[in-house]
């Protein structure tokens, strides 16, 4: 429900810090403000942010509001400037991200991947050292010597199903231990 107060009375109440006056202003102009933002930015996501920022700014600067004529026109001019400033800040932020990303090469990314892979490999080797001897042997034959399930079964004189079960157990243990270290496997 809209207030009977004039716009100037609402602004006066806001300058005095009355939340009810701000609520009246918001109720009276929020739809108009939002539509104006949406027309200029063409994104409801961006419009929501600008809308919220705008009304926060109106409240924060309430004490310095000096409006003697049309509150509606005053708010629309303020809004236009606010939108332009928001767009400018976003462009500067985008340019900064582009510039900071240009200095980064694929070699840097590759080096980082190598470092993480080496660290993960060390952690896996440390975990495997704690395995019982049979699981450790199956792991070495499978992952380091790249033998098939059949070749491992023949070499260890066990059934292929036993090797499959042991590989499943190895992976289960590795996942469990590595997840404790906050790695994903």
PDB file of C-alpha atoms in Angstrom:
ATOM      1  CA  UNK A   1       0.000   0.000   0.000  1.00  0.00           C
ATOM      2  CA  UNK A   2       1.385   3.372  -1.014  1.00  0.00           C
ATOM      3  CA  UNK A   3       1.719   6.205   1.446  1.00  0.00           C
ATOM      4  CA  UNK A   4      -0.314   9.422   1.163  1.00  0.00           C
ATOM      5  CA  UNK A   5       2.796  11.443   1.901  1.00  0.00           C
ATOM      6  CA  UNK A   6       4.303  13.627  -0.794  1.00  0.00           C
ATOM      7  CA  UNK A   7       7.673  12.685  -2.248  1.00  0.00           C
ATOM      8  CA  UNK A   8       9.291  15.683  -0.542  1.00  0.00           C
ATOM      9  CA  UNK A   9       7.865  14.588   2.844  1.00  0.00           C
ATOM     10  CA  UNK A  10       9.212  11.085   2.266  1.00  0.00           C
ATOM     11  CA  UNK A  11      12.689  12.455   1.478  1.00  0.00           C
ATOM     12  CA  UNK A  12      12.518  14.666   4.577  1.00  0.00           C
ATOM     13  CA  UNK A  13      11.618  11.617   6.688  1.00  0.00           C
ATOM     14  CA  UNK A  14      14.507   9.656   5.184  1.00  0.00           C
ATOM     15  CA  UNK A  15      16.942  12.471   5.984  1.00  0.00           C
ATOM     16  CA  UNK A  16      15.748  12.146   9.589  1.00  0.00           C
ATOM     17  CA  UNK A  17      16.579   8.411   9.438  1.00  0.00           C
ATOM     18  CA  UNK A  18      13.012   7.091   9.360  1.00  0.00           C
ATOM     19  CA  UNK A  19      12.977   3.587   7.920  1.00  0.00           C
ATOM     20  CA  UNK A  20       9.241   3.913   7.241  1.00  0.00           C
ATOM     21  CA  UNK A  21       9.976   6.844   4.895  1.00  0.00           C
ATOM     22  CA  UNK A  22      12.538   4.748   3.038  1.00  0.00           C
ATOM     23  CA  UNK A  23       9.987   1.926   2.808  1.00  0.00           C
ATOM     24  CA  UNK A  24       7.488   4.404   1.321  1.00  0.00           C
ATOM     25  CA  UNK A  25      10.027   5.579  -1.262  1.00  0.00           C
ATOM     26  CA  UNK A  26      10.917   1.989  -2.115  1.00  0.00           C
ATOM     27  CA  UNK A  27       7.267   0.991  -2.481  1.00  0.00           C
ATOM     28  CA  UNK A  28       6.543   3.985  -4.679  1.00  0.00           C
ATOM     29  CA  UNK A  29       9.535   3.720  -7.029  1.00  0.00           C
ATOM     30  CA  UNK A  30      10.960   0.192  -6.930  1.00  0.00           C
ATOM     31  CA  UNK A  31       9.072  -1.074 -10.011  1.00  0.00           C
ATOM     32  CA  UNK A  32      10.005   1.992 -12.068  1.00  0.00           C
ATOM     33  CA  UNK A  33      13.645   1.740 -10.973  1.00  0.00           C
ATOM     34  CA  UNK A  34      13.879  -1.979 -11.714  1.00  0.00           C
ATOM     35  CA  UNK A  35      12.302  -1.616 -15.174  1.00  0.00           C
ATOM     36  CA  UNK A  36      14.733   1.190 -16.016  1.00  0.00           C
ATOM     37  CA  UNK A  37      17.694  -0.924 -14.941  1.00  0.00           C
ATOM     38  CA  UNK A  38      16.503  -3.958 -16.875  1.00  0.00           C
ATOM     39  CA  UNK A  39      16.078  -1.931 -20.072  1.00  0.00           C
ATOM     40  CA  UNK A  40      19.663  -0.697 -19.827  1.00  0.00           C
ATOM     41  CA  UNK A  41      21.506  -3.871 -18.825  1.00  0.00           C
ATOM     42  CA  UNK A  42      19.433  -6.652 -20.492  1.00  0.00           C
ATOM     43  CA  UNK A  43      20.290  -9.126 -17.742  1.00  0.00           C
ATOM     44  CA  UNK A  44      18.048  -9.826 -14.791  1.00  0.00           C
ATOM     45  CA  UNK A  45      21.062 -11.102 -12.838  1.00  0.00           C
ATOM     46  CA  UNK A  46      22.965  -7.824 -13.301  1.00  0.00           C
ATOM     47  CA  UNK A  47      19.753  -5.836 -12.843  1.00  0.00           C
ATOM     48  CA  UNK A  48      19.167  -7.428  -9.449  1.00  0.00           C
ATOM     49  CA  UNK A  49      22.649  -6.459  -8.275  1.00  0.00           C
ATOM     50  CA  UNK A  50      22.371  -2.897  -9.556  1.00  0.00           C
ATOM     51  CA  UNK A  51      18.872  -2.537  -8.096  1.00  0.00           C
ATOM     52  CA  UNK A  52      20.008  -3.638  -4.663  1.00  0.00           C
ATOM     53  CA  UNK A  53      23.147  -1.481  -4.790  1.00  0.00           C
ATOM     54  CA  UNK A  54      21.107   1.523  -5.874  1.00  0.00           C
ATOM     55  CA  UNK A  55      18.686   1.368  -2.960  1.00  0.00           C
ATOM     56  CA  UNK A  56      21.497   0.696  -0.509  1.00  0.00           C
ATOM     57  CA  UNK A  57      23.213   3.802  -1.824  1.00  0.00           C
ATOM     58  CA  UNK A  58      19.993   5.819  -1.534  1.00  0.00           C
ATOM     59  CA  UNK A  59      19.689   4.823   2.121  1.00  0.00           C
ATOM     60  CA  UNK A  60      23.365   5.434   2.887  1.00  0.00           C
ATOM     61  CA  UNK A  61      23.256   8.923   1.332  1.00  0.00           C
ATOM     62  CA  UNK A  62      19.837   9.848   2.734  1.00  0.00           C
ATOM     63  CA  UNK A  63      21.187  12.596   4.980  1.00  0.00           C
ATOM     64  CA  UNK A  64      22.700  14.487   2.056  1.00  0.00           C
ATOM     65  CA  UNK A  65      19.630  14.337  -0.219  1.00  0.00           C
ATOM     66  CA  UNK A  66      18.724  17.851  -1.381  1.00  0.00           C
ATOM     67  CA  UNK A  67      15.695  17.437  -3.628  1.00  0.00           C
ATOM     68  CA  UNK A  68      13.522  20.471  -4.218  1.00  0.00           C
ATOM     69  CA  UNK A  69      11.582  19.448  -7.308  1.00  0.00           C
ATOM     70  CA  UNK A  70      10.691  16.055  -8.784  1.00  0.00           C
ATOM     71  CA  UNK A  71      11.881  13.128  -6.688  1.00  0.00           C
ATOM     72  CA  UNK A  72      11.098  10.784  -9.577  1.00  0.00           C
ATOM     73  CA  UNK A  73      13.360  12.698 -11.990  1.00  0.00           C
ATOM     74  CA  UNK A  74      16.071  13.018  -9.341  1.00  0.00           C
ATOM     75  CA  UNK A  75      16.031   9.248  -8.751  1.00  0.00           C
ATOM     76  CA  UNK A  76      16.073   8.473 -12.478  1.00  0.00           C
ATOM     77  CA  UNK A  77      19.094  10.722 -13.088  1.00  0.00           C
ATOM     78  CA  UNK A  78      20.836   9.221 -10.064  1.00  0.00           C
ATOM     79  CA  UNK A  79      19.963   5.752 -11.352  1.00  0.00           C
ATOM     80  CA  UNK A  80      21.352   6.506 -14.820  1.00  0.00           C
ATOM     81  CA  UNK A  81      24.660   7.603 -13.277  1.00  0.00           C
ATOM     82  CA  UNK A  82      24.661   4.608 -10.954  1.00  0.00           C
ATOM     83  CA  UNK A  83      24.150   2.206 -13.891  1.00  0.00           C
ATOM     84  CA  UNK A  84      26.921   3.881 -15.913  1.00  0.00           C
ATOM     85  CA  UNK A  85      29.289   3.641 -12.947  1.00  0.00           C
ATOM     86  CA  UNK A  86      28.369  -0.009 -12.413  1.00  0.00           C
ATOM     87  CA  UNK A  87      29.009  -0.814 -16.066  1.00  0.00           C
ATOM     88  CA  UNK A  88      32.315   1.072 -15.986  1.00  0.00           C
ATOM     89  CA  UNK A  89      33.443  -0.821 -12.876  1.00  0.00           C
ATOM     90  CA  UNK A  90      32.506  -4.128 -14.523  1.00  0.00           C
ATOM     91  CA  UNK A  91      34.463  -3.231 -17.667  1.00  0.00           C
ATOM     92  CA  UNK A  92      37.503  -2.291 -15.593  1.00  0.00           C
ATOM     93  CA  UNK A  93      37.211  -5.544 -13.657  1.00  0.00           C
ATOM     94  CA  UNK A  94      36.940  -7.532 -16.907  1.00  0.00           C
ATOM     95  CA  UNK A  95      39.943  -5.739 -18.407  1.00  0.00           C
ATOM     96  CA  UNK A  96      41.973  -6.420 -15.276  1.00  0.00           C
ATOM     97  CA  UNK A  97      41.113 -10.126 -15.416  1.00  0.00           C
ATOM     98  CA  UNK A  98      42.037 -10.268 -19.096  1.00  0.00           C
ATOM     99  CA  UNK A  99      45.346  -8.528 -18.492  1.00  0.00           C
ATOM    100  CA  UNK A 100      46.233 -10.653 -15.498  1.00  0.00           C
ATOM    101  CA  UNK A 101      45.313 -13.804 -17.440  1.00  0.00           C
ATOM    102  CA  UNK A 102      47.492 -12.875 -20.424  1.00  0.00           C
ATOM    103  CA  UNK A 103      50.682 -13.135 -18.434  1.00  0.00           C
ATOM    104  CA  UNK A 104      49.898 -16.740 -17.647  1.00  0.00           C
ATOM    105  CA  UNK A 105      51.089 -19.214 -20.239  1.00  0.00           C
ATOM    106  CA  UNK A 106      50.289 -22.815 -20.959  1.00  0.00           C
ATOM    107  CA  UNK A 107      53.753 -23.662 -19.658  1.00  0.00           C
ATOM    108  CA  UNK A 108      52.746 -22.265 -16.245  1.00  0.00           C
ATOM    109  CA  UNK A 109      49.608 -24.422 -16.265  1.00  0.00           C
ATOM    110  CA  UNK A 110      51.598 -27.472 -17.334  1.00  0.00           C
ATOM    111  CA  UNK A 111      54.167 -26.886 -14.598  1.00  0.00           C
ATOM    112  CA  UNK A 112      51.374 -26.642 -12.019  1.00  0.00           C
ATOM    113  CA  UNK A 113      49.830 -29.888 -13.279  1.00  0.00           C
ATOM    114  CA  UNK A 114      53.224 -31.600 -13.065  1.00  0.00           C
ATOM    115  CA  UNK A 115      53.702 -30.416  -9.487  1.00  0.00           C
ATOM    116  CA  UNK A 116      50.242 -31.614  -8.410  1.00  0.00           C
ATOM    117  CA  UNK A 117      50.693 -34.932 -10.243  1.00  0.00           C
ATOM    118  CA  UNK A 118      54.078 -35.510  -8.601  1.00  0.00           C
ATOM    119  CA  UNK A 119      52.618 -34.714  -5.180  1.00  0.00           C
ATOM    120  CA  UNK A 120      49.707 -37.083  -5.762  1.00  0.00           C
ATOM    121  CA  UNK A 121      52.098 -39.783  -6.985  1.00  0.00           C
ATOM    122  CA  UNK A 122      54.175 -39.422  -3.805  1.00  0.00           C
ATOM    123  CA  UNK A 123      51.059 -39.694  -1.648  1.00  0.00           C
ATOM    124  CA  UNK A 124      49.930 -42.830  -3.503  1.00  0.00           C
ATOM    125  CA  UNK A 125      53.355 -44.465  -3.109  1.00  0.00           C
ATOM    126  CA  UNK A 126      53.286 -43.669   0.614  1.00  0.00           C
ATOM    127  CA  UNK A 127      49.822 -45.242   0.949  1.00  0.00           C
ATOM    128  CA  UNK A 128      50.796 -48.330  -1.088  1.00  0.00           C
ATOM    129  CA  UNK A 129      53.828 -48.952   1.189  1.00  0.00           C
ATOM    130  CA  UNK A 130      51.334 -49.523   4.040  1.00  0.00           C
ATOM    131  CA  UNK A 131      49.398 -52.199   2.090  1.00  0.00           C
ATOM    132  CA  UNK A 132      49.748 -55.881   2.974  1.00  0.00           C
ATOM    133  CA  UNK A 133      52.443 -57.565   0.800  1.00  0.00           C
ATOM    134  CA  UNK A 134      49.964 -59.293  -1.553  1.00  0.00           C
ATOM    135  CA  UNK A 135      48.033 -56.079  -2.316  1.00  0.00           C
ATOM    136  CA  UNK A 136      51.288 -54.195  -2.744  1.00  0.00           C
ATOM    137  CA  UNK A 137      52.466 -56.790  -5.298  1.00  0.00           C
ATOM    138  CA  UNK A 138      49.206 -56.642  -7.250  1.00  0.00           C
ATOM    139  CA  UNK A 139      49.366 -52.848  -7.301  1.00  0.00           C
ATOM    140  CA  UNK A 140      52.983 -52.828  -8.564  1.00  0.00           C
ATOM    141  CA  UNK A 141      52.264 -55.378 -11.280  1.00  0.00           C
ATOM    142  CA  UNK A 142      49.101 -53.625 -12.420  1.00  0.00           C
ATOM    143  CA  UNK A 143      49.945 -49.928 -12.141  1.00  0.00           C
ATOM    144  CA  UNK A 144      53.717 -49.804 -12.462  1.00  0.00           C
ATOM    145  CA  UNK A 145      54.484 -52.779 -14.724  1.00  0.00           C
ATOM    146  CA  UNK A 146      51.159 -52.421 -16.609  1.00  0.00           C
ATOM    147  CA  UNK A 147      50.374 -56.148 -16.603  1.00  0.00           C
ATOM    148  CA  UNK A 148      46.864 -57.368 -17.398  1.00  0.00           C
ATOM    149  CA  UNK A 149      44.663 -59.158 -14.862  1.00  0.00           C
ATOM    150  CA  UNK A 150      45.422 -62.488 -16.570  1.00  0.00           C
ATOM    151  CA  UNK A 151      49.198 -61.870 -16.511  1.00  0.00           C
ATOM    152  CA  UNK A 152      49.082 -60.925 -12.827  1.00  0.00           C
ATOM    153  CA  UNK A 153      47.016 -64.022 -12.020  1.00  0.00           C
ATOM    154  CA  UNK A 154      49.500 -66.263 -13.860  1.00  0.00           C
ATOM    155  CA  UNK A 155      52.513 -64.596 -12.230  1.00  0.00           C
ATOM    156  CA  UNK A 156      51.080 -64.883  -8.687  1.00  0.00           C
ATOM    157  CA  UNK A 157      49.397 -68.265  -9.259  1.00  0.00           C
ATOM    158  CA  UNK A 158      45.936 -67.043  -8.287  1.00  0.00           C
ATOM    159  CA  UNK A 159      42.635 -66.808 -10.128  1.00  0.00           C
ATOM    160  CA  UNK A 160      41.767 -63.804 -12.281  1.00  0.00           C
ATOM    161  CA  UNK A 161      38.790 -63.112  -9.997  1.00  0.00           C
ATOM    162  CA  UNK A 162      41.133 -62.893  -6.998  1.00  0.00           C
ATOM    163  CA  UNK A 163      43.235 -60.324  -8.848  1.00  0.00           C
ATOM    164  CA  UNK A 164      40.088 -58.344  -9.772  1.00  0.00           C
ATOM    165  CA  UNK A 165      38.933 -58.417  -6.148  1.00  0.00           C
ATOM    166  CA  UNK A 166      42.351 -57.281  -4.943  1.00  0.00           C
ATOM    167  CA  UNK A 167      42.438 -54.432  -7.506  1.00  0.00           C
ATOM    168  CA  UNK A 168      39.000 -53.337  -6.295  1.00  0.00           C
ATOM    169  CA  UNK A 169      40.256 -53.410  -2.705  1.00  0.00           C
ATOM    170  CA  UNK A 170      43.377 -51.424  -3.683  1.00  0.00           C
ATOM    171  CA  UNK A 171      41.313 -48.707  -5.375  1.00  0.00           C
ATOM    172  CA  UNK A 172      38.925 -48.566  -2.439  1.00  0.00           C
ATOM    173  CA  UNK A 173      41.789 -48.081   0.000  1.00  0.00           C
ATOM    174  CA  UNK A 174      43.483 -45.475  -2.198  1.00  0.00           C
ATOM    175  CA  UNK A 175      40.272 -43.469  -2.565  1.00  0.00           C
ATOM    176  CA  UNK A 176      39.676 -43.592   1.166  1.00  0.00           C
ATOM    177  CA  UNK A 177      43.198 -42.479   2.086  1.00  0.00           C
ATOM    178  CA  UNK A 178      43.471 -39.824  -0.596  1.00  0.00           C
ATOM    179  CA  UNK A 179      40.072 -38.338   0.246  1.00  0.00           C
ATOM    180  CA  UNK A 180      41.399 -37.805   3.766  1.00  0.00           C
ATOM    181  CA  UNK A 181      44.133 -35.684   2.180  1.00  0.00           C
ATOM    182  CA  UNK A 182      41.496 -33.635   0.281  1.00  0.00           C
ATOM    183  CA  UNK A 183      42.490 -34.990  -3.110  1.00  0.00           C
ATOM    184  CA  UNK A 184      40.055 -36.502  -5.583  1.00  0.00           C
ATOM    185  CA  UNK A 185      40.659 -39.857  -7.202  1.00  0.00           C
TER     186      UNK A 185
END
